[in-house]
XYZ file of N, CA and C in Angstrom:
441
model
N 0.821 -1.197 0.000
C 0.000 0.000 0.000
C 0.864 1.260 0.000
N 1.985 1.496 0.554
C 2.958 2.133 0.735
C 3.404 2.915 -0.809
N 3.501 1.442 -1.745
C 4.185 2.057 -2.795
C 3.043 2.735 -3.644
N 2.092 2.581 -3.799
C 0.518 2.969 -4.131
C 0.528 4.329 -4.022
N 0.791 4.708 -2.539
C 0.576 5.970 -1.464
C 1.897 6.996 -2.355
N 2.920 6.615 -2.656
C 4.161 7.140 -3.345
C 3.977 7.280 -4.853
N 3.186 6.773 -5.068
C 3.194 6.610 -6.856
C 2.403 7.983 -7.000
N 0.907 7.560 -6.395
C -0.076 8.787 -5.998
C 0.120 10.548 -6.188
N 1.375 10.172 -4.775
C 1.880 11.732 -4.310
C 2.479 12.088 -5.455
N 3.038 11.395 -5.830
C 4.333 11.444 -7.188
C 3.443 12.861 -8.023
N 1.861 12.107 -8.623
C 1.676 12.644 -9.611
C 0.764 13.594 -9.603
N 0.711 13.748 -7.798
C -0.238 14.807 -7.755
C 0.913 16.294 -7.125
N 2.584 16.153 -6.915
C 3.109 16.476 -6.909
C 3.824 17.245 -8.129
N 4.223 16.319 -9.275
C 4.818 16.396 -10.577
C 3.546 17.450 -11.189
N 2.594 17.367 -11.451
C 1.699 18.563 -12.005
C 1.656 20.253 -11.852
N 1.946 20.378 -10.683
C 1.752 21.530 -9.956
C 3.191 22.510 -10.550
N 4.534 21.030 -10.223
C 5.705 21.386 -10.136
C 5.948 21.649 -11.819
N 5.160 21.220 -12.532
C 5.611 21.469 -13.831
C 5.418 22.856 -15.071
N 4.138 22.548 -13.769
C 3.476 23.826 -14.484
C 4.187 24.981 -14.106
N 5.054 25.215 -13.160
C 5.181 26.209 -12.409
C 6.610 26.795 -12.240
N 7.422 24.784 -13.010
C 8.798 25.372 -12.932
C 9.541 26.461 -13.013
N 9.483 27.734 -13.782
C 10.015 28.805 -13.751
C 10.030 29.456 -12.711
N 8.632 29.850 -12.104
C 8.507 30.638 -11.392
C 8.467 29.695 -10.078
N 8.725 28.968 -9.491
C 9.580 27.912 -8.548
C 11.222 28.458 -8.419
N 11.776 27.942 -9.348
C 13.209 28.676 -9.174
C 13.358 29.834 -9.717
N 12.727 30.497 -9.640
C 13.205 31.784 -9.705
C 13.341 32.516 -7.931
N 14.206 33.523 -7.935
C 14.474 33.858 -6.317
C 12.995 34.264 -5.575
N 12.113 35.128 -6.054
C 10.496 34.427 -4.868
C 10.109 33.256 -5.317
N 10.117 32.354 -5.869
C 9.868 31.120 -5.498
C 10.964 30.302 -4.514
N 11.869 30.668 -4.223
C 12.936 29.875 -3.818
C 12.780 30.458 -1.922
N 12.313 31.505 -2.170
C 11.816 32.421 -0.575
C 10.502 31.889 -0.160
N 10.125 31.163 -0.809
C 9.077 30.101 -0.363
C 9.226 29.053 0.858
N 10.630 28.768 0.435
C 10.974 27.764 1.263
C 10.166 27.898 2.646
N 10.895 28.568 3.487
C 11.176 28.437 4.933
C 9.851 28.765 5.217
N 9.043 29.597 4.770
C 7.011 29.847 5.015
C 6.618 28.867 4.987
N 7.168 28.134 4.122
C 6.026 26.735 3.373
C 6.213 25.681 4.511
N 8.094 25.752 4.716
C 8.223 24.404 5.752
C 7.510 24.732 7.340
N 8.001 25.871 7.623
C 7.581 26.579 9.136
C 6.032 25.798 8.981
N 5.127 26.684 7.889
C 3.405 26.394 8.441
C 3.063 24.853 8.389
N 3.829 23.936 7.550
C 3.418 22.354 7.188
C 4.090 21.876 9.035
N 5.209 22.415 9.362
C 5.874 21.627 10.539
C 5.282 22.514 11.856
N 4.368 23.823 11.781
C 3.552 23.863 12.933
C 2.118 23.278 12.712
N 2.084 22.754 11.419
C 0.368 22.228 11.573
C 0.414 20.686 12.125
N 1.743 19.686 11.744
C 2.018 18.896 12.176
C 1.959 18.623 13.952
N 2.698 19.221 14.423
C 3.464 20.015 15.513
C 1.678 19.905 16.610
N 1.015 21.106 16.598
C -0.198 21.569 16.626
C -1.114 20.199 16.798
N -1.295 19.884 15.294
C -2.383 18.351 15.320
C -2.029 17.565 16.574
N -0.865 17.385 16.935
C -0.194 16.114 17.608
C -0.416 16.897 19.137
N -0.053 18.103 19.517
C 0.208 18.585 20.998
C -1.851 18.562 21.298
N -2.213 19.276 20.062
C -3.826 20.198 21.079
C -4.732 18.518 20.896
N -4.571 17.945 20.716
C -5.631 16.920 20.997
C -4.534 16.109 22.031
N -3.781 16.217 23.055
C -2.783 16.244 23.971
C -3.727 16.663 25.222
N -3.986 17.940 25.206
C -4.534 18.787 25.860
C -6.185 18.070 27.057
N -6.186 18.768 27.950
C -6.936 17.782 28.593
C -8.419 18.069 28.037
N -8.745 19.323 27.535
C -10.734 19.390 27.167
C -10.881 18.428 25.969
N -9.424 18.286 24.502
C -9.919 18.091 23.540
C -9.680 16.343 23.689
N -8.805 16.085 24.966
C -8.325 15.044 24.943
C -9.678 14.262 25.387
N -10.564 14.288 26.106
C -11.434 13.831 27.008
C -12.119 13.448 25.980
N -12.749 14.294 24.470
C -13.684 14.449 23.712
C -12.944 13.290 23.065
N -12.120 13.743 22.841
C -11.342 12.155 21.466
C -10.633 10.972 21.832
N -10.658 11.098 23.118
C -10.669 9.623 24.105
C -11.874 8.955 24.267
N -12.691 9.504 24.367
C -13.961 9.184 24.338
C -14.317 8.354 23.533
N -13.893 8.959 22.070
C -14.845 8.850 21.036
C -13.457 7.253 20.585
N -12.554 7.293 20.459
C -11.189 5.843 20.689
C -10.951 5.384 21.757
N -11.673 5.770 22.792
C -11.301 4.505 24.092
C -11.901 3.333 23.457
N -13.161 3.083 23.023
C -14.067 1.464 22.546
C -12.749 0.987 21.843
N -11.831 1.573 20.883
C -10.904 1.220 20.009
C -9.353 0.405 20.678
N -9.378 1.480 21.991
C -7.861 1.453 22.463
C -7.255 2.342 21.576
N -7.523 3.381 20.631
C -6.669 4.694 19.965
C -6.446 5.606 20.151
N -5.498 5.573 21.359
C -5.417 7.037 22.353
C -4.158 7.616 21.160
N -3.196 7.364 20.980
C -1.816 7.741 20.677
C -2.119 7.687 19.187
N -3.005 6.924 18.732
C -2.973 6.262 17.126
C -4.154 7.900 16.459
N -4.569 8.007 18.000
C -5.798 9.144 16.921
C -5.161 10.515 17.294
N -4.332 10.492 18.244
C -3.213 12.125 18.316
C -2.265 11.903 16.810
N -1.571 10.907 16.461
C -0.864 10.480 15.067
C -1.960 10.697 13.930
N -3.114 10.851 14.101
C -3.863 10.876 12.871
C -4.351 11.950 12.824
N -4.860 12.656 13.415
C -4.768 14.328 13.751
C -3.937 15.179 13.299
N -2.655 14.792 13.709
C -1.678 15.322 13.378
C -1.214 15.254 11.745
N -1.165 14.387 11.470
C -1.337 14.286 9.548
C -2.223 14.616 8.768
N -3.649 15.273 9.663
C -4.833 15.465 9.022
C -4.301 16.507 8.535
N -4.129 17.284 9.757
C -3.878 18.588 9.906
C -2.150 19.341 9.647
N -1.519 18.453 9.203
C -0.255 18.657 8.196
C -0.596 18.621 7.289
N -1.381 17.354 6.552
C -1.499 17.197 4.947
C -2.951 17.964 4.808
N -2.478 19.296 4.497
C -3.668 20.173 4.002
C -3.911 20.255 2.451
N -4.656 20.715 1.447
C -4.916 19.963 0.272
C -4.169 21.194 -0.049
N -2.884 20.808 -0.309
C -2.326 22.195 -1.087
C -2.660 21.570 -2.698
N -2.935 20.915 -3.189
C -2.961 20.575 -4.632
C -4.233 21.082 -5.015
N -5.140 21.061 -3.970
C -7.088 22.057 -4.388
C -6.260 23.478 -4.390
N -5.574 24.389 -3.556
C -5.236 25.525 -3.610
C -4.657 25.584 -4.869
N -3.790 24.707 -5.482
C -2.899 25.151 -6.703
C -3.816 25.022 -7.717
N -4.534 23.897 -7.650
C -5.581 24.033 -8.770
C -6.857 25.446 -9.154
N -7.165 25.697 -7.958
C -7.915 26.908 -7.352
C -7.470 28.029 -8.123
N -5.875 28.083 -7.904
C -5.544 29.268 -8.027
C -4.910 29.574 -9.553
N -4.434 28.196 -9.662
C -4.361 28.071 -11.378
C -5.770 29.053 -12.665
N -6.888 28.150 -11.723
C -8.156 28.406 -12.575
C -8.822 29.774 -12.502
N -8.082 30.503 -11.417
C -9.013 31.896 -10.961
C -8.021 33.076 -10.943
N -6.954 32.488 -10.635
C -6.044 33.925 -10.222
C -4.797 33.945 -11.342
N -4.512 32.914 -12.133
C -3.528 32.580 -12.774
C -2.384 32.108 -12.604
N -1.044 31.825 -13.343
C -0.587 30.679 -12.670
C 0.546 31.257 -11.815
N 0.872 32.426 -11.945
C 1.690 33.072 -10.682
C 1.402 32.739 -9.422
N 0.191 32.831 -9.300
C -0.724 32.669 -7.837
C -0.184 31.140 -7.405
N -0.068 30.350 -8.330
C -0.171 28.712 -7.923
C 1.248 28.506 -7.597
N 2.248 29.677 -7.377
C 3.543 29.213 -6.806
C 3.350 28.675 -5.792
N 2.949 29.023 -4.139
C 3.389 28.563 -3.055
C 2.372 27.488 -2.827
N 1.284 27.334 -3.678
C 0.756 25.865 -3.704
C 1.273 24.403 -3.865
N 2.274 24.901 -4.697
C 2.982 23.664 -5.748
C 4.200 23.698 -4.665
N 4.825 24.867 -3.850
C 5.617 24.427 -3.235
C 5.202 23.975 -1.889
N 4.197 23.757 -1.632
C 3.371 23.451 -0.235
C 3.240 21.991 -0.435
N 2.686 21.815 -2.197
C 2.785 20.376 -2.395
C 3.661 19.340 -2.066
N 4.840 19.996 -2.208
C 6.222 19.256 -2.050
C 6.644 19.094 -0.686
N 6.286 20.329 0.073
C 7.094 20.016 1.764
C 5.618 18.887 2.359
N 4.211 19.143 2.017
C 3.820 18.430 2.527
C 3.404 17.357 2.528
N 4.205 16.607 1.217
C 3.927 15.261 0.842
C 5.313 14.608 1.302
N 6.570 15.175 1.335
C 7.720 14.518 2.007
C 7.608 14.924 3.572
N 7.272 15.691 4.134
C 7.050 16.003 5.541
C 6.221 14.765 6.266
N 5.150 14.860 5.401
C 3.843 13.722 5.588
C 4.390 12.322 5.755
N 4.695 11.892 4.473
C 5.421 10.381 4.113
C 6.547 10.450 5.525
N 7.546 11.069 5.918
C 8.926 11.173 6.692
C 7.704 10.996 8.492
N 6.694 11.652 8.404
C 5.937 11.273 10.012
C 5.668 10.215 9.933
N 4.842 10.128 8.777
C 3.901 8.713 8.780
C 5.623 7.269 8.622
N 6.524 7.450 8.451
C 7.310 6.611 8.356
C 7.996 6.617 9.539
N 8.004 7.542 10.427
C 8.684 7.018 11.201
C 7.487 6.705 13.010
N 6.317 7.047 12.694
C 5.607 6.462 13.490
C 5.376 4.740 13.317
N 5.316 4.741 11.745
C 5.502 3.177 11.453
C 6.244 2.414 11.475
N 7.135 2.750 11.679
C 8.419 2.136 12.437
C 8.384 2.118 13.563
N 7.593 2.393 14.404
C 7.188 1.751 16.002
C 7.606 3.287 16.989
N 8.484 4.167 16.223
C 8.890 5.450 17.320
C 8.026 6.208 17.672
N 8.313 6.877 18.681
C 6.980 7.999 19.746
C 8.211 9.167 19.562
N 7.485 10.360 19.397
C 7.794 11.994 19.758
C 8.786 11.902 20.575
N 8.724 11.479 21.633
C 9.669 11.166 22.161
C 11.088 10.749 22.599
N 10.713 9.855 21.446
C 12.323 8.819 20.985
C 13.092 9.816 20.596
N 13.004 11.355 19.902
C 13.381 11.809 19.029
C 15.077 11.969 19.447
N 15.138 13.024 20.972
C 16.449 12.973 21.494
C 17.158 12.127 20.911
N 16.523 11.026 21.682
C 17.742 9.627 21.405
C 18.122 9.133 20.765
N 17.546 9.733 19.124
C 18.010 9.365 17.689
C 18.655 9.983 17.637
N 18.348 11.696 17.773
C 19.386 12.967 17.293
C 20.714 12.962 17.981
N 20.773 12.762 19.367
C 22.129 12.777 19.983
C 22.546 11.466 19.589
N 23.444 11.350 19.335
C 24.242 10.005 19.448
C 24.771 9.690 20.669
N 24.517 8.547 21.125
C 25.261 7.919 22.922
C 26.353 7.712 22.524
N 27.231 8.512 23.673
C 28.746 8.085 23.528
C 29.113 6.712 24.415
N 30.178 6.491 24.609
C 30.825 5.439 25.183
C 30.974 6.062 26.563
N 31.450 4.987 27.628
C 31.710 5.625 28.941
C 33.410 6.052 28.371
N 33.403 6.952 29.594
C 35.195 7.680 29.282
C 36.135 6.885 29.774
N 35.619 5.252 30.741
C 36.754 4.301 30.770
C 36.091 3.217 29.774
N 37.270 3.326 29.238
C 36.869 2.174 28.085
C 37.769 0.939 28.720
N 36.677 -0.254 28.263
C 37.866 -1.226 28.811
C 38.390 -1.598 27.556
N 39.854 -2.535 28.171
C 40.998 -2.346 27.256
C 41.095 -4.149 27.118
């Protein structure tokens, strides 16, 4: 299903990006960057902490306690609300405003289909928010090494 999910993004990615190539690399498209990643990695961010929270938590425990999907429905929240339909905006804006407009769509496309795929892969790999430290630092050795 995985490779399905990749083929998918591929080509709802490749459209946006094609149409748009010029004005993508050109220097305001390239100042896109850091807007595009910031809002995809606080909507991520956001989804995952406020259904955390104890009013919204009660409501959506509620509704996944029968399940046992306490952690599985904060992880699904959180991707709802990362993977926002930037490909309806580019299309939107293609059809109404012209295709200048559909720059930071097409680049929204891109951070939030590798942003997306990179959560959803590494929750599926069994890691929690948590783990993250202990990937990023590397453990050193003790300072007596035996010999």
């Amino acid at each position: 299903m995985t490779f399905v999910a990749m083929i998918c993004t591929s080509l709802c990615i490749g459209s946006p990006l094609a149409i748009n190539r010029n004005q993508i690399l050109s220097a305001e498209g390239l100042s896109l960057i850091v807007p595009v990643l910031s809002f995809h990695a606080v909507a991520f961010t956001l989804g995952y902490w406020i259904c955390k929270f104890q009013p919204f938590r009660q409501v959506i425990f509620q509704i996944c306690f029968i399940c046992g999907l306490r952690e599985e429905a904060c992880r699904t929240i959180s991707l709802c609300t990362g993977m926002q339909s930037s490909t309806l905006a580019g299309l939107l804006a293609t059809q109404f405003l012209g295709s200048t407009q559909a720059v930071p769509p097409a680049c929204s496309v891109v951070a939030m289909a590798i942003m997306g795929l990179c959560l959803a892969s590494f929750w599926g790999n069994g890691y929690r928010i948590r783990d993250v430290p202990s990937l990023v630092i590397p453990k050193t050795g003790s300072a007596f090494n035996a010999q």
